[in-house]
Amino acid sequence: MQAPGRSLVFCAIESALEQEWSVSFRDNSSNQAILYAFLRRPRRIIFVKQGVAPKELLRLHLKFRQEIMRDLSLQLLTDISIKAYFEQSQISRTRQRKSLWRKSVIIGLIEMGLFSLKSEVQKSQWLGDYTRLAARKG
């Protein structure tokens, strides 16, 4: 049930980078355990910042995006046309589908169960391969 005066608007900001990297900041997640267990990918970084205003979400997104671009020597994808957006979305969905087919449902369910044991920081962000690759370059 929605609290009085609260909006059900969902805000997600995503940037597509070279080498199939993406950075996404969201103010909500329908089910973080499912996201963690089944939808994470090594080059797809996700931050969930519940209750954060869109302006602050954008500021955090831009700040982190600069960090990853610097740390991994990446650039933004420059084609921001609607055609390119839909092509990237299709490619992303295809990769996600292939990843899901390879994922063991039993392991995914175990990961969902163990998700509750994670810290709040671990629950609200997925850094994929970023930390390891940034440390190697640094």
Tab-separated table of C-alpha atoms in Angstrom:
chain	number	residue	atom	x	y	z
A	1	MET	CA	0.000	0.000	0.000
A	2	GLN	CA	1.234	3.464	-0.859
A	3	ALA	CA	1.947	5.916	1.961
A	4	PRO	CA	-0.015	9.194	1.790
A	5	GLY	CA	1.811	11.833	-0.223
A	6	ARG	CA	4.277	9.334	-1.706
A	7	SER	CA	4.582	8.871	-5.433
A	8	LEU	CA	4.913	5.511	-7.139
A	9	VAL	CA	7.274	6.966	-9.719
A	10	PHE	CA	10.319	4.807	-10.383
A	11	CYS	CA	13.531	6.489	-11.513
A	12	ALA	CA	16.388	4.662	-13.221
A	13	ILE	CA	19.416	6.284	-14.828
A	14	GLU	CA	21.677	4.161	-16.990
A	15	SER	CA	24.787	4.835	-19.043
A	16	ALA	CA	26.150	2.543	-21.740
A	17	LEU	CA	29.928	2.389	-21.967
A	18	GLU	CA	32.431	0.737	-24.255
A	19	GLN	CA	33.266	-2.971	-23.980
A	20	GLU	CA	29.675	-3.838	-22.999
A	21	TRP	CA	29.827	-2.048	-19.626
A	22	SER	CA	26.798	-0.291	-18.183
A	23	VAL	CA	26.148	1.684	-15.004
A	24	SER	CA	22.647	1.929	-13.567
A	25	PHE	CA	21.358	3.878	-10.575
A	26	ARG	CA	17.770	3.240	-9.444
A	27	ASP	CA	15.637	4.561	-6.647
A	28	ASN	CA	13.737	1.320	-6.212
A	29	SER	CA	13.938	-2.376	-6.933
A	30	SER	CA	10.950	-4.670	-7.015
A	31	ASN	CA	12.902	-7.548	-5.523
A	32	GLN	CA	16.610	-7.119	-4.890
A	33	ALA	CA	17.101	-10.824	-4.101
A	34	ILE	CA	15.860	-11.805	-7.575
A	35	LEU	CA	17.966	-9.058	-9.152
A	36	TYR	CA	21.017	-10.323	-7.256
A	37	ALA	CA	20.466	-14.029	-7.892
A	38	PHE	CA	19.380	-13.997	-11.511
A	39	LEU	CA	19.970	-10.663	-13.276
A	40	ARG	CA	23.515	-9.617	-12.421
A	41	ARG	CA	26.210	-9.707	-15.067
A	42	PRO	CA	29.966	-9.058	-14.776
A	43	ARG	CA	29.890	-5.753	-16.703
A	44	ARG	CA	26.529	-4.442	-15.561
A	45	ILE	CA	26.896	-2.289	-12.450
A	46	ILE	CA	23.730	-1.604	-10.466
A	47	PHE	CA	23.137	0.673	-7.488
A	48	VAL	CA	19.774	0.804	-5.715
A	49	LYS	CA	19.338	3.995	-3.687
A	50	GLN	CA	15.864	3.806	-2.181
A	51	GLY	CA	14.259	7.066	-1.168
A	52	VAL	CA	16.818	9.226	-3.000
A	53	ALA	CA	15.501	12.179	-5.016
A	54	PRO	CA	16.075	12.006	-8.805
A	55	LYS	CA	18.448	14.998	-8.704
A	56	GLU	CA	20.672	13.253	-6.130
A	57	LEU	CA	20.401	9.971	-8.043
A	58	LEU	CA	21.709	11.746	-11.155
A	59	ARG	CA	24.562	13.348	-9.197
A	60	LEU	CA	25.615	9.977	-7.750
A	61	HIS	CA	25.337	8.333	-11.152
A	62	LEU	CA	27.500	10.930	-12.897
A	63	LYS	CA	30.120	10.802	-10.137
A	64	PHE	CA	30.433	7.008	-10.241
A	65	ARG	CA	30.321	6.961	-14.042
A	66	GLN	CA	33.371	9.252	-14.120
A	67	GLU	CA	35.168	6.931	-11.678
A	68	ILE	CA	34.613	3.793	-13.735
A	69	MET	CA	35.490	5.579	-16.973
A	70	ARG	CA	38.746	6.778	-15.424
A	71	ASP	CA	39.588	3.512	-13.656
A	72	LEU	CA	38.931	1.250	-16.662
A	73	SER	CA	39.789	3.723	-19.448
A	74	LEU	CA	36.273	3.531	-20.896
A	75	GLN	CA	34.257	6.017	-22.920
A	76	LEU	CA	30.535	6.559	-23.200
A	77	LEU	CA	28.826	5.140	-26.257
A	78	THR	CA	28.344	8.182	-28.444
A	79	ASP	CA	25.317	7.151	-30.524
A	80	ILE	CA	22.346	8.269	-28.432
A	81	SER	CA	19.716	7.851	-31.139
A	82	ILE	CA	16.501	5.985	-30.381
A	83	LYS	CA	17.559	3.324	-32.895
A	84	ALA	CA	20.844	2.750	-31.025
A	85	TYR	CA	18.963	2.639	-27.706
A	86	PHE	CA	16.622	-0.093	-28.952
A	87	GLU	CA	19.514	-2.029	-30.495
A	88	GLN	CA	21.445	-1.884	-27.205
A	89	SER	CA	18.311	-2.912	-25.301
A	90	GLN	CA	17.819	-5.889	-27.610
A	91	ILE	CA	21.456	-6.948	-27.240
A	92	SER	CA	21.208	-6.608	-23.459
A	93	ARG	CA	18.000	-8.667	-23.298
A	94	THR	CA	19.551	-11.356	-25.500
A	95	ARG	CA	22.614	-11.568	-23.224
A	96	GLN	CA	20.372	-11.677	-20.166
A	97	ARG	CA	18.283	-14.481	-21.663
A	98	LYS	CA	21.419	-16.515	-22.484
A	99	SER	CA	22.747	-15.922	-18.984
A	100	LEU	CA	19.476	-17.103	-17.452
A	101	TRP	CA	19.496	-20.282	-19.555
A	102	ARG	CA	22.978	-21.126	-18.242
A	103	LYS	CA	22.107	-20.322	-14.622
A	104	SER	CA	21.119	-23.186	-12.360
A	105	VAL	CA	17.723	-22.515	-10.807
A	106	ILE	CA	18.787	-24.337	-7.647
A	107	ILE	CA	21.916	-22.202	-7.252
A	108	GLY	CA	19.857	-19.073	-7.947
A	109	LEU	CA	17.343	-20.032	-5.255
A	110	ILE	CA	20.174	-20.685	-2.788
A	111	GLU	CA	21.664	-17.265	-3.625
A	112	MET	CA	18.246	-15.684	-3.042
A	113	GLY	CA	18.048	-17.381	0.353
A	114	LEU	CA	21.544	-16.251	1.320
A	115	PHE	CA	20.815	-12.711	0.131
A	116	SER	CA	19.198	-11.857	3.481
A	117	LEU	CA	22.566	-12.453	5.194
A	118	LYS	CA	24.310	-9.760	3.152
A	119	SER	CA	25.013	-6.279	4.505
A	120	GLU	CA	22.827	-3.376	3.374
A	121	VAL	CA	25.647	-2.115	1.151
A	122	GLN	CA	25.990	-5.534	-0.495
A	123	LYS	CA	22.224	-5.668	-1.010
A	124	SER	CA	22.072	-2.260	-2.661
A	125	GLN	CA	24.906	-2.535	-5.161
A	126	TRP	CA	26.393	-4.945	-7.655
A	127	LEU	CA	29.853	-4.009	-8.929
A	128	GLY	CA	30.486	-7.072	-11.072
A	129	ASP	CA	34.060	-7.286	-12.310
A	130	TYR	CA	34.701	-3.580	-11.754
A	131	THR	CA	36.501	-3.794	-8.389
A	132	ARG	CA	38.844	-6.558	-9.527
A	133	LEU	CA	39.689	-4.893	-12.855
A	134	ALA	CA	40.143	-1.442	-11.313
A	135	ALA	CA	42.530	-2.868	-8.684
A	136	ARG	CA	44.542	-4.592	-11.398
A	137	LYS	CA	44.881	-1.357	-13.404
A	138	GLY	CA	45.595	0.766	-10.326
